[in-house]
XYZ file of C-alpha atoms in Angstrom:
501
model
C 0.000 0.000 0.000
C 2.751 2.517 0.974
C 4.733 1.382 -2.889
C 0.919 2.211 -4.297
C 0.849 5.618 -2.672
C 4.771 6.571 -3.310
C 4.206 5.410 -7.524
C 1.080 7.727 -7.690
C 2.269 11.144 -5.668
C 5.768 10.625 -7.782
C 3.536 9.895 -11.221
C 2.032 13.106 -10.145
C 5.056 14.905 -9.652
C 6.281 14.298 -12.731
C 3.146 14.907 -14.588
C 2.532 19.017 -12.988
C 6.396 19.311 -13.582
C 5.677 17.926 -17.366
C 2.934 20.701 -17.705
C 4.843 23.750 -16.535
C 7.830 22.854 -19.067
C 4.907 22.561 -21.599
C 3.617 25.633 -20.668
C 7.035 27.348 -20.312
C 8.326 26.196 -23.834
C 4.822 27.190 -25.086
C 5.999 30.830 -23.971
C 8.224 32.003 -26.853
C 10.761 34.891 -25.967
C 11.871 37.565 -28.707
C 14.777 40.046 -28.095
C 12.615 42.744 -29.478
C 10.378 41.686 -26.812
C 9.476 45.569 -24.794
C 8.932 45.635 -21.544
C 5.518 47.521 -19.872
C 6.485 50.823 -18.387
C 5.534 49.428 -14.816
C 8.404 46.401 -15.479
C 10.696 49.203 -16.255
C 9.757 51.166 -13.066
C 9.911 48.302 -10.680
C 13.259 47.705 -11.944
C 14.546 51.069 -12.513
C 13.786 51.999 -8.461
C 15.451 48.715 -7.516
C 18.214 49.523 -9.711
C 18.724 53.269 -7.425
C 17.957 51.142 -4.141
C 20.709 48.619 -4.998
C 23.670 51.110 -5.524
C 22.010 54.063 -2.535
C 22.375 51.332 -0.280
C 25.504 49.492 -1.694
C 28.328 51.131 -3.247
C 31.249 52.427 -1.033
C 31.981 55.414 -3.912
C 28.360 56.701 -4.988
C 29.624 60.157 -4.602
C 32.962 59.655 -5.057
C 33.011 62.165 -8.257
C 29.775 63.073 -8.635
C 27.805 64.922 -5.452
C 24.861 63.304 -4.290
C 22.544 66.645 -5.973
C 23.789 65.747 -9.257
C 23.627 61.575 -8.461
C 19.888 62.622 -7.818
C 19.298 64.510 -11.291
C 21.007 61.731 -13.144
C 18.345 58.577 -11.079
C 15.303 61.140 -11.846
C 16.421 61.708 -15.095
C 16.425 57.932 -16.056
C 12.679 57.482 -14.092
C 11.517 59.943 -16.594
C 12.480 58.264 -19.458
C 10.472 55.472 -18.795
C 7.051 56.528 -20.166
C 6.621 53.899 -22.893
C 7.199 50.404 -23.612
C 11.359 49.783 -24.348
C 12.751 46.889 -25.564
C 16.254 45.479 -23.367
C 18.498 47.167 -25.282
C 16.962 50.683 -25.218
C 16.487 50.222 -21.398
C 19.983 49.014 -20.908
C 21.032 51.701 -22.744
C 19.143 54.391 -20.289
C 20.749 52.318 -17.549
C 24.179 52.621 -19.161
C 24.009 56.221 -19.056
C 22.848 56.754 -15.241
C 25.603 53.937 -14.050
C 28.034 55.485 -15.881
C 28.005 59.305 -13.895
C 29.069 57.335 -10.786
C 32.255 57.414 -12.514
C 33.539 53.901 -11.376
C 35.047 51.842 -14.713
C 33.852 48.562 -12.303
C 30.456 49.341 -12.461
C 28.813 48.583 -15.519
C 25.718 47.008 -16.882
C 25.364 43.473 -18.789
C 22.532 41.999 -21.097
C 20.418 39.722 -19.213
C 21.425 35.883 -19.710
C 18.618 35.142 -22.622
C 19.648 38.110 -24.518
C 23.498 36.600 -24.715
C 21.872 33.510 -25.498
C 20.448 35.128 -28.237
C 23.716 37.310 -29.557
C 25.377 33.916 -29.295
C 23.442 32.047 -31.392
C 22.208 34.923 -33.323
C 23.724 35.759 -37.346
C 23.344 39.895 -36.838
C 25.011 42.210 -38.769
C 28.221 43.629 -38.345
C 29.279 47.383 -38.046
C 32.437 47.265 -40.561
C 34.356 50.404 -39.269
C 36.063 50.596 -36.213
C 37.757 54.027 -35.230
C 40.810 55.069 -33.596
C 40.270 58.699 -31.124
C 43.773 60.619 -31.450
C 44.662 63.666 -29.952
C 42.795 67.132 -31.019
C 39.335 65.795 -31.494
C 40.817 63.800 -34.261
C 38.780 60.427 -35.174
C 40.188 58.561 -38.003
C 39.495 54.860 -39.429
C 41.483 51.729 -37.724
C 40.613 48.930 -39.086
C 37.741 48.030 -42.028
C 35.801 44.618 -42.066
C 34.303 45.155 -45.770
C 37.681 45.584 -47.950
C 36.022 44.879 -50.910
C 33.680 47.593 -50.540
C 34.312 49.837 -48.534
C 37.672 51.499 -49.979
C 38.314 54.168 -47.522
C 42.010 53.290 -45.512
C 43.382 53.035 -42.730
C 44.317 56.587 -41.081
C 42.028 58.371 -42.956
C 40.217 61.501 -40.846
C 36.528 61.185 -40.574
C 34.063 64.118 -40.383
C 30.722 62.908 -40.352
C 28.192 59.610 -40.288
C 25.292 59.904 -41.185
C 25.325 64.112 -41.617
C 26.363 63.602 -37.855
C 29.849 65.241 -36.658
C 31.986 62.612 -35.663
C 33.144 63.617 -32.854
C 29.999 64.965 -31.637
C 28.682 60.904 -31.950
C 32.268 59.845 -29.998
C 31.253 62.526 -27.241
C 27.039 60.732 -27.533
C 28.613 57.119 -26.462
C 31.176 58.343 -24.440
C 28.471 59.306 -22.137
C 27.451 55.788 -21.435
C 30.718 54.098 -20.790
C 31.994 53.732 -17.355
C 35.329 55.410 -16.195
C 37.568 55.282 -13.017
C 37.387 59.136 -12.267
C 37.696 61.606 -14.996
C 39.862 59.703 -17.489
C 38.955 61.013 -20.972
C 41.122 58.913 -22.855
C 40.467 55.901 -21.281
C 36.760 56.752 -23.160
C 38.382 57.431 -25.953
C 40.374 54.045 -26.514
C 37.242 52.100 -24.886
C 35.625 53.253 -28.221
C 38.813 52.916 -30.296
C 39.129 49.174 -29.089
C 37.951 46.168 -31.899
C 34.293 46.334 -32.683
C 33.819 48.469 -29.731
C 32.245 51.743 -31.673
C 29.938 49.228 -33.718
C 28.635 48.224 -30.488
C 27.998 51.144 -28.562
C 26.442 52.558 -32.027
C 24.093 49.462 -31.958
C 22.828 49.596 -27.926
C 22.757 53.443 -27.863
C 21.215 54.279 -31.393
C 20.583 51.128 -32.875
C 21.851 50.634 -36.542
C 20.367 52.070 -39.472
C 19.817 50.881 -43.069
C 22.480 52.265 -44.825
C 24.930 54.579 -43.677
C 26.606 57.897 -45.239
C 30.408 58.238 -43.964
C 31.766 61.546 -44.196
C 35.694 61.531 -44.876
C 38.942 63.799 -46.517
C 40.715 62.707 -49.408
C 44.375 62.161 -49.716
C 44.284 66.248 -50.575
C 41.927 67.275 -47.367
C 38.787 67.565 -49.556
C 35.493 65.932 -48.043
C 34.082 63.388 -49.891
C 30.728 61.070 -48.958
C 30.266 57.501 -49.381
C 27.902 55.135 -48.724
C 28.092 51.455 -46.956
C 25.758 49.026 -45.462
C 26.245 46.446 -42.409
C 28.116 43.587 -43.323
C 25.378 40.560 -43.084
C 26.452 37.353 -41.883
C 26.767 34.028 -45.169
C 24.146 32.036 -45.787
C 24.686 28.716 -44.640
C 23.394 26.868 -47.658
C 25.619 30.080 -49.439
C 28.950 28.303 -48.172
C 30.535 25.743 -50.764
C 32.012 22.924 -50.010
C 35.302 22.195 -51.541
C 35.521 19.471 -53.999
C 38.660 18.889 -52.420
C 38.263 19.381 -48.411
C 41.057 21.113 -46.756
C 43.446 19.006 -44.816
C 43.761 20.808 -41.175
C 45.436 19.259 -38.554
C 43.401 20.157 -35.374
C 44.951 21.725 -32.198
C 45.371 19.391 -29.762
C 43.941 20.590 -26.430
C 47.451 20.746 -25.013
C 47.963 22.704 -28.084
C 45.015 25.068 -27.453
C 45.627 25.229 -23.935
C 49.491 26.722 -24.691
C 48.593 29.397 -27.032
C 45.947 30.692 -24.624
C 48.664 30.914 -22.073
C 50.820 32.422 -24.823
C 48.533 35.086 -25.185
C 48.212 36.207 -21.882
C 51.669 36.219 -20.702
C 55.149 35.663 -22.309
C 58.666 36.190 -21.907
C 60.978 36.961 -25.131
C 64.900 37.991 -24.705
C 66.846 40.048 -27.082
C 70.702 38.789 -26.509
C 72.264 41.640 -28.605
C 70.166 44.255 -26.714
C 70.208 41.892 -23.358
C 66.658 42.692 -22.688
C 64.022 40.742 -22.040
C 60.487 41.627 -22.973
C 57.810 40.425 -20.221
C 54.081 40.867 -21.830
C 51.291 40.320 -19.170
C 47.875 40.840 -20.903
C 46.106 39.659 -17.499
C 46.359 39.874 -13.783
C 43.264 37.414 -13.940
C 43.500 33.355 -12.605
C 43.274 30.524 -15.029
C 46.683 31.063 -16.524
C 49.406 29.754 -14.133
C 50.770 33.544 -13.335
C 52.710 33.061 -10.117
C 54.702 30.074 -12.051
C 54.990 31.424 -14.940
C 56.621 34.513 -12.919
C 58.669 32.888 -11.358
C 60.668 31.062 -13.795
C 60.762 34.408 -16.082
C 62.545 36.123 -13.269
C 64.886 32.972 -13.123
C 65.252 33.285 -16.915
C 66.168 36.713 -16.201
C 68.866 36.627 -13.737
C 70.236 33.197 -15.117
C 71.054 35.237 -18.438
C 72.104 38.124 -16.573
C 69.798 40.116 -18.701
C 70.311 44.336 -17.730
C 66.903 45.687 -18.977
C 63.606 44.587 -18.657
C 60.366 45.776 -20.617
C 57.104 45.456 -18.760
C 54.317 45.391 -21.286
C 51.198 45.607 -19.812
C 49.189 47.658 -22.392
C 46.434 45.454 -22.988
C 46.493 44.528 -19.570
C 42.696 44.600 -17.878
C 43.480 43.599 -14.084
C 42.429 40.914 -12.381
C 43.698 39.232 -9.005
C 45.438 41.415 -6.651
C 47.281 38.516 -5.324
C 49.296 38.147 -8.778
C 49.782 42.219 -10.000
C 51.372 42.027 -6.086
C 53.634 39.094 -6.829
C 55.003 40.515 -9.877
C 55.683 44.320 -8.192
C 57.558 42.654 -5.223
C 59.938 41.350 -7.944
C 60.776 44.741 -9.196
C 60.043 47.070 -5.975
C 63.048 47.824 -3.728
C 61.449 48.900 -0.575
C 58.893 47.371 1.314
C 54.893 49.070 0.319
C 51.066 48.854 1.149
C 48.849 47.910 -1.065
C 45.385 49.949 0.315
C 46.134 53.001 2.835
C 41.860 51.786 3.181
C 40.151 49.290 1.409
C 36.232 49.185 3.188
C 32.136 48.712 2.403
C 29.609 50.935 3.721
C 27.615 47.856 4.444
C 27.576 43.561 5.243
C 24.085 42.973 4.817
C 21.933 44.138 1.766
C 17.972 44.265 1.581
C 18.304 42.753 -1.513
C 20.092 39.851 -1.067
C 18.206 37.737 -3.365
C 19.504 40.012 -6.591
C 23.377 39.969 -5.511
C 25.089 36.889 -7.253
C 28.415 36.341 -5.544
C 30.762 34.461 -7.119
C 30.481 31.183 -5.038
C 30.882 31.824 -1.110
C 32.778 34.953 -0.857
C 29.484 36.808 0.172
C 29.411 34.943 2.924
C 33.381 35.691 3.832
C 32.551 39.317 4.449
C 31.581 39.117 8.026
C 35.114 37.227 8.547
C 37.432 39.500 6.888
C 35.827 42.965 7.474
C 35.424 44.817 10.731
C 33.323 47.349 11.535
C 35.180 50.918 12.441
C 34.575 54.157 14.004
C 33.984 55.848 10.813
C 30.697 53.452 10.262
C 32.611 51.718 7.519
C 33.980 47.731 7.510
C 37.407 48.050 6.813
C 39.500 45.212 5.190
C 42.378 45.352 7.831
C 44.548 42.713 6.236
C 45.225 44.733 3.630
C 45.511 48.269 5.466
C 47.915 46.916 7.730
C 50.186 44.392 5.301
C 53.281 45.509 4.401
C 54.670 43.512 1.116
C 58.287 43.562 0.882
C 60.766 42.921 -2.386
C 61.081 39.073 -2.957
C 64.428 37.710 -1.899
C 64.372 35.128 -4.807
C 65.165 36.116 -8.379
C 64.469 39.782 -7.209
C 65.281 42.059 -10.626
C 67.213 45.222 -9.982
C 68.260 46.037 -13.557
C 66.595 48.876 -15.733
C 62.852 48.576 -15.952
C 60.487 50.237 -18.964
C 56.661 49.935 -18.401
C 54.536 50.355 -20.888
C 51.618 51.952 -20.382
C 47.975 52.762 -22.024
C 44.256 53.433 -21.646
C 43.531 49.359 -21.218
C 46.298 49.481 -18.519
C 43.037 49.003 -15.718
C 42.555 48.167 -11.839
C 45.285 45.454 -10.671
C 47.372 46.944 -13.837
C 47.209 50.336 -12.933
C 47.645 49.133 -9.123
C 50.956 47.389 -10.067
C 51.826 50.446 -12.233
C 51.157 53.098 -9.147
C 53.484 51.032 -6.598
C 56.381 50.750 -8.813
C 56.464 54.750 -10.719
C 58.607 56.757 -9.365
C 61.574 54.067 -8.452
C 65.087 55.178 -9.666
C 65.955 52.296 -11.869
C 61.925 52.229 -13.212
C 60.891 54.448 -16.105
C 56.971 54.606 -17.278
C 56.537 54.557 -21.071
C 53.189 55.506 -23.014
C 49.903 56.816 -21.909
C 47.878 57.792 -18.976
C 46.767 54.216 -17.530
C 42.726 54.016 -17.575
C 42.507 52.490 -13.893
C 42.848 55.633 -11.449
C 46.076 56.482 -9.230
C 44.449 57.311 -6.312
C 42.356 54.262 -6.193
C 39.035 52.833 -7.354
C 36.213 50.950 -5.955
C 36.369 47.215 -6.707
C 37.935 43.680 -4.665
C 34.616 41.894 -4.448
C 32.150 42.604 -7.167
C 28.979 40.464 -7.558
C 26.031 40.722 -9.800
C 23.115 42.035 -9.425
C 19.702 40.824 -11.532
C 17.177 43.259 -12.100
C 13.816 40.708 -11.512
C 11.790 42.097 -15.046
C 14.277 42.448 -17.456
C 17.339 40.012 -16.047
C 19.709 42.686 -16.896
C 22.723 42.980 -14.870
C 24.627 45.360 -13.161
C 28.231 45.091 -11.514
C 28.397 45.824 -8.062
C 31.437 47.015 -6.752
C 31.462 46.406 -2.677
C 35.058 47.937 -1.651
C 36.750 51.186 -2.160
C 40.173 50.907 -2.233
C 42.327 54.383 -1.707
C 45.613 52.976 -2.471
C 47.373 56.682 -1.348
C 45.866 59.324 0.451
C 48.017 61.644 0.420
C 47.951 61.688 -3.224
C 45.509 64.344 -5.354
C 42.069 62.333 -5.885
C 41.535 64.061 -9.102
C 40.304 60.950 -11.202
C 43.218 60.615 -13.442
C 45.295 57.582 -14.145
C 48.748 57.167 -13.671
C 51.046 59.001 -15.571
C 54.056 57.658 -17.828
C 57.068 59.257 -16.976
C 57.486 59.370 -20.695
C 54.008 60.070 -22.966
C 54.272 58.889 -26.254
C 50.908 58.357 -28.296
C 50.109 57.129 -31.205
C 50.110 59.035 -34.306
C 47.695 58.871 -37.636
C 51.166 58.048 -39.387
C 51.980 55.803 -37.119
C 49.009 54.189 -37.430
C 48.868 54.391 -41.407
C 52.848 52.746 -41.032
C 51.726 50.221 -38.280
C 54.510 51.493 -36.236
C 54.398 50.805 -32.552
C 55.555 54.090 -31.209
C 56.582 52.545 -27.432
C 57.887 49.679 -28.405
C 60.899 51.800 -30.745
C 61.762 54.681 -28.095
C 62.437 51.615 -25.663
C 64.775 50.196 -28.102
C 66.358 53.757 -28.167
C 66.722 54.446 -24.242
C 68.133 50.701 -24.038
C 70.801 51.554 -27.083
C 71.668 54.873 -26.037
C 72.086 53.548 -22.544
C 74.751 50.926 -23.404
């Protein structure tokens, strides 16, 4: 009798849970699905209510007055139906006046679902921002029809300024501070002006591209997106193609490749250390070490530091490689705290595993009202002992050069054997609000927002004036240079190290 009972209430189970997935898969989802204005709403205030109660740097650079006009503003825009894009895109712009390049906004999960399975178009053009309000062409995806070159100055899209579109999407990218060229190379990075175009303004028909001739006339031309092949458009070769596939070993070493590498010059004795990450997966602290090995083994005299493309990542390994380089002992955080432990919205914040829960161990509550990471206020790091390098040291420096990058770049500027090559780094000097950031899920729409919980002021007696750190030497890139595919750095290194020997 019990067996008859336990068959039937699991027979039963099985047959409600059969009829919600019917129901569910019944439901079909679009992208261009909009939203009601009351989803918006309901998301929008929870949205303000998140980061009010939540982020340590609100204010930071903008004062709570204009923090106000910027939430009301983005209520007020919600008077109609809006697809996730367009209200991501209102989001975007609100988030991005806190000033804080680690909080951002993310599609919801079905919509990257969607753009990963999706054939879309493709914006063909991507720009490069130089100095003097000067936008020219970087790279083009549609050679064959689209003949204007690389280097060439743009004036208009669309009967549009240039520029004055750079300055519209500007607007709706996050920044550490007030770094205007970190903005600028955001939108100069691959496919990145395509993109923006497409969430801010969405992409048009056809497109009219303003540009000057070889003899600084303007001339007009027209392009469309570049659509995606037909699959049943793709031949197959009478002959297939013989093509050995990578091996996952294979696979595994070029993605390691491309993140970090170590190349020595002999005739110049320099080595040439390229870290594109700070991030874990790729076997850093290893990798590290046995460069530095490499290093003194050789007895190589200069050392290049590339870290250009380098996005930040895990304190623990930007730390390991400064102590290598660093000749007196140095703090990471003068204060690294949260205004709060406990959120009223718990159920939105998506920590990555059980950190969330580490914050009542590691954080302590202090006079000012804030919970202070001690650890890290009180640690002193001091220069490794092992395969420490005390030879001449060029960092290169850019716009991508962000958080643990620009961290690693703060601590070791300003040493007497350590010169800082390039551009103004796009994380901030003075510090920047980041450590543990988890994701929160707006209930209506699923879209995402980062959520930065510490703010870290690595010095305070420096100026908190939202720039990034500063190269010793600046050297930019050039519209020849780029026309030449010259990399600017990279040759008055090689000078410094010649003239020096």
């Amino acid at each position: 009798m019990r067996n008859f009972f336990l068959w039937n209430f699991l027979f039963f189970g099985c047959f409600v849970a059969l009829l919600q997935s019917c129901a569910v898969s019944g439901t079909k989802w679009s992208p261009s699905e909009p939203y009601a204005p009351d989803q918006l709403k309901k998301d929008y205030k929870l949205f303000r209510s998140v980061l009010e109660e939540s982020h340590p740097s609100l204010y930071w650079y903008t004062p709570k007055d204009s923090m106000d006009y910027y939430f009301d503003w983005g209520y007020r825009q919600l008077t109609d139906s809006m697809t996730e894009p367009q209200f991501r895109s209102v989001l975007s712009y609100v988030i991005a006046k806190v000033k804080c390049g680690h909080t951002s906004t993310r599609y919801s999960r079905k919509f990257l679902r969607f753009l990963d399975t999706a054939r879309l178009p493709q914006f063909p053009i991507t720009i490069k921002a130089l100095d003097n309000d000067t936008i020219v062409i970087n790279n083009n995806l549609q050679k064959g029809n689209l003949l204007v070159k690389r280097g060439t100055i743009l004036t208009s899209l669309n009967k549009v300024p240039i520029k004055k579109i750079v300055d519209s999407l500007a607007r709706h990218i996050p920044s550490d501070g007030n770094n205007v060229q970190y903005l600028m190379q955001t939108l100069s990075n691959r496919g990145a002006f395509g993109g923006w175009l497409r969430l801010v303004a969405g992409y048009s028909n056809t497109y009219e591209l303003g540009y000057l001739d070889s003899t600084g006339k303007e001339e007009l031309m027209s392009f469309r997106l570049i659509e995606p092949p037909k699959k049943d458009s793709v031949k197959k070769p009478i002959v297939p193609e013989v093509v050995k596939p990578w091996k996952r070993r294979e696979q595994r070493a070029r993605s390691l490749d491309r993140a970090r590498s170590l190349q020595i010059d002999t005739g110049l004795s320099t080595g040439y250390l390229t870290i594109n990450t700070f991030n874990n997966g790729y076997q850093l602290r290893s990798f590290l070490s046995a460069a530095f090995s490499t290093l003194k083994k050789e007895n190589i005299q200069h050392l290049v530091v590339d870290i250009r493309s380098n996005g930040g990542g895990n304190v623990a390994h930007s730390t390991f490689l400064t102590r290598k380089i660093v000749s007196e002992p140095f703090k990471i955080a003068d204060s690294l705290y949260a205004v709060t432990r406990k959120s009223s919205f718990k159920n939105m914040i998506r920590y990555n595993g059980l950190i969330g829960g580490l914050m009542h161990f590691i954080t302590r509550k202090k006079s000012d009202g804030h919970y202070h990471f001690g650890y890290f206020e009180r640690k002193t790091f001091r220069p490794s002992k092992r395969n420490h390098y005390s030879g001449n040291v060029y960092v290169l420096t850019g716009p991508n050069s962000f958080s643990a990058a620009a961290l690693f770049a703060t601590k070791v500027k300003g040493q007497k054997n350590v010169t800082l090559i390039g551009e103004e780094t796009g994380g901030a000097a003075y510090g920047n609000s980041a450590w543990l950031i988890p994701d929160v899920r707006l209930p209506e729409t699923g879209i995402r927002f980062r959520l930065p919980k510490f703010r870290l002021v690595i010095d305070s007696t420096a100026v908190k004036d939202g720039r990034g750190v500063l190269p010793d030497i600046e050297i930019k890139p050039t519209r020849q240079s780029l026309i030449e595919n010259r990399d600017l750095k990279v040759e008055a290194v090689r000078v410094l190290i010649t003239n020096s020997q």
